[in-house]
mmCIF file of C-alpha atoms and ligand atoms in Angstrom:
data_model
loop_
_atom_site.group_PDB
_atom_site.id
_atom_site.type_symbol
_atom_site.label_atom_id
_atom_site.label_comp_id
_atom_site.label_asym_id
_atom_site.label_seq_id
_atom_site.Cartn_x
_atom_site.Cartn_y
_atom_site.Cartn_z
ATOM 1 C CA MET E 1 -38.267 261.873 -30.727
ATOM 2 C CA HIS E 2 -39.220 264.267 -33.529
ATOM 3 C CA CYS E 3 -41.373 266.727 -31.692
ATOM 4 C CA PRO E 4 -41.279 270.216 -33.286
ATOM 5 C CA LEU E 5 -41.878 271.884 -29.957
ATOM 6 C CA CYS E 6 -38.964 270.059 -28.348
ATOM 7 C CA ILE E 7 -36.609 270.823 -31.224
ATOM 8 C CA ALA E 8 -37.315 273.448 -33.888
ATOM 9 C CA GLU E 9 -39.815 275.965 -32.597
ATOM 10 C CA ARG E 10 -38.028 276.268 -29.305
ATOM 11 C CA ARG E 11 -35.085 277.853 -31.092
ATOM 12 C CA THR E 12 -37.125 280.900 -32.035
ATOM 13 C CA PRO E 13 -38.600 282.337 -28.872
ATOM 14 C CA TRP E 14 -40.259 285.660 -29.565
ATOM 15 C CA CYS E 15 -40.024 287.077 -26.076
ATOM 16 C CA THR E 16 -38.055 284.931 -23.668
ATOM 17 C CA ALA E 17 -36.972 281.436 -22.712
ATOM 18 C CA ASN E 18 -36.034 280.056 -19.302
ATOM 19 C CA ALA E 19 -35.537 276.741 -17.544
ATOM 20 C CA VAL E 20 -39.273 276.003 -17.483
ATOM 21 C CA CYS E 21 -40.816 277.463 -20.635
ATOM 22 C CA TRP E 22 -40.530 279.808 -23.609
ATOM 23 C CA VAL E 23 -42.800 282.460 -25.133
ATOM 24 C CA ALA E 24 -43.460 282.953 -28.847
ATOM 25 C CA LEU E 25 -46.208 284.335 -31.036
ATOM 26 C CA CYS E 26 -48.546 281.449 -31.775
ATOM 27 C CA SER E 27 -48.348 280.710 -35.489
ATOM 28 C CA THR E 28 -52.050 279.823 -35.492
ATOM 29 C CA CYS E 29 -53.522 282.621 -33.364
ATOM 30 C CA GLY E 30 -50.896 285.369 -33.711
ATOM 31 C CA VAL E 31 -50.907 286.116 -29.994
ATOM 32 C CA PRO E 32 -48.272 285.531 -27.290
ATOM 33 C CA MET E 33 -48.151 281.907 -26.193
ATOM 34 C CA VAL E 34 -46.091 280.237 -23.467
ATOM 35 C CA VAL E 35 -45.014 276.634 -24.010
ATOM 36 C CA LEU E 36 -43.637 274.234 -21.421
ATOM 37 C CA ASN E 37 -40.130 272.956 -22.205
ATOM 38 C CA ARG E 38 -40.984 269.459 -21.005
ATOM 39 C CA HIS E 39 -42.821 267.129 -23.359
ATOM 40 C CA THR E 40 -45.986 266.799 -21.307
ATOM 41 C CA THR E 41 -49.425 268.326 -21.019
ATOM 42 C CA ARG E 42 -49.357 267.990 -17.237
ATOM 43 C CA PRO E 43 -47.136 270.672 -15.713
ATOM 44 C CA SER E 44 -46.468 270.692 -11.999
ATOM 45 C CA TRP E 45 -48.053 273.361 -9.868
ATOM 46 C CA ARG E 46 -44.721 275.199 -9.754
ATOM 47 C CA GLU E 47 -44.231 274.985 -13.540
ATOM 48 C CA ARG E 48 -47.743 276.269 -14.144
ATOM 49 C CA ARG E 49 -47.028 279.257 -11.931
ATOM 50 C CA VAL E 50 -43.770 280.069 -13.793
ATOM 51 C CA MET E 51 -45.526 279.674 -17.163
ATOM 52 C CA ARG E 52 -48.263 282.101 -16.213
ATOM 53 C CA LYS E 53 -45.820 284.648 -14.779
ATOM 54 C CA THR E 54 -43.535 284.459 -17.841
ATOM 55 C CA LEU E 55 -46.463 284.844 -20.228
ATOM 56 C CA VAL E 56 -47.965 287.788 -18.328
ATOM 57 C CA ALA E 57 -44.609 289.628 -18.413
ATOM 58 C CA CYS E 58 -44.331 289.218 -22.204
ATOM 59 C CA ALA E 59 -47.995 289.927 -22.889
ATOM 60 C CA THR E 60 -47.899 293.120 -20.838
ATOM 61 C CA ASP E 61 -45.194 294.414 -23.214
ATOM 62 C CA TYR E 62 -46.969 293.073 -26.282
ATOM 63 C CA TYR E 63 -50.362 294.615 -25.519
ATOM 64 C CA ARG E 64 -48.859 297.854 -24.151
ATOM 65 C CA GLY E 65 -51.354 298.319 -21.368
ATOM 66 C CA ARG E 66 -54.382 296.998 -23.220
ATOM 67 C CA PRO E 67 -56.244 294.298 -21.303
ATOM 68 C CA PHE E 68 -55.683 290.619 -22.014
ATOM 69 C CA VAL E 69 -56.670 287.319 -20.489
ATOM 70 C CA VAL E 70 -54.594 284.191 -19.962
ATOM 71 C CA ASP E 71 -56.304 281.330 -21.773
ATOM 72 C CA GLU E 72 -55.183 278.030 -20.268
ATOM 73 C CA HIS E 73 -57.299 275.966 -22.626
ATOM 74 C CA MET E 74 -54.939 273.725 -24.621
ATOM 75 C CA SER E 75 -56.232 274.075 -28.144
ATOM 76 C CA THR E 76 -53.175 274.299 -30.351
ATOM 77 C CA HIS E 77 -50.644 271.656 -29.350
ATOM 78 C CA PRO E 78 -51.550 268.198 -28.085
ATOM 79 C CA THR E 79 -48.057 267.413 -26.767
ATOM 80 C CA HIS E 80 -46.888 270.350 -24.631
ATOM 81 C CA ALA E 81 -48.703 272.335 -21.974
ATOM 82 C CA HIS E 82 -49.284 275.879 -23.225
ATOM 83 C CA MET E 83 -51.289 279.038 -22.525
ATOM 84 C CA HIS E 84 -52.271 281.953 -24.776
ATOM 85 C CA ALA E 85 -52.572 285.609 -23.808
ATOM 86 C CA ARG E 86 -55.614 286.883 -25.680
ATOM 87 C CA ALA E 87 -56.856 290.468 -25.976
HETATM 88 ZN ZN1 ZN X 1 -42.101 267.745 -27.342
HETATM 89 ZN ZN1 ZN X 2 -52.686 279.611 -30.761
#
């Protein structure tokens, strides 16, 4: 499988990486984005919860107290579940 999210981009997390997901600045939007490690757009309930928590922790640092919203709409990558934190 030659999926860039499974292989290359995962090596450069901007904020953190754990057993479920990793957080990087989205190259398209320039905002923090969490991406599921697994190659699927259908995370389990538990994975979704970890993704959201991991993203919120990174985005809180990134925005330094400014408000942001978690955008669960999957607009950027068709192959991995992801969420953006937008101001
Ligand atoms: Zn993949
Ligand atoms: Zn994006």
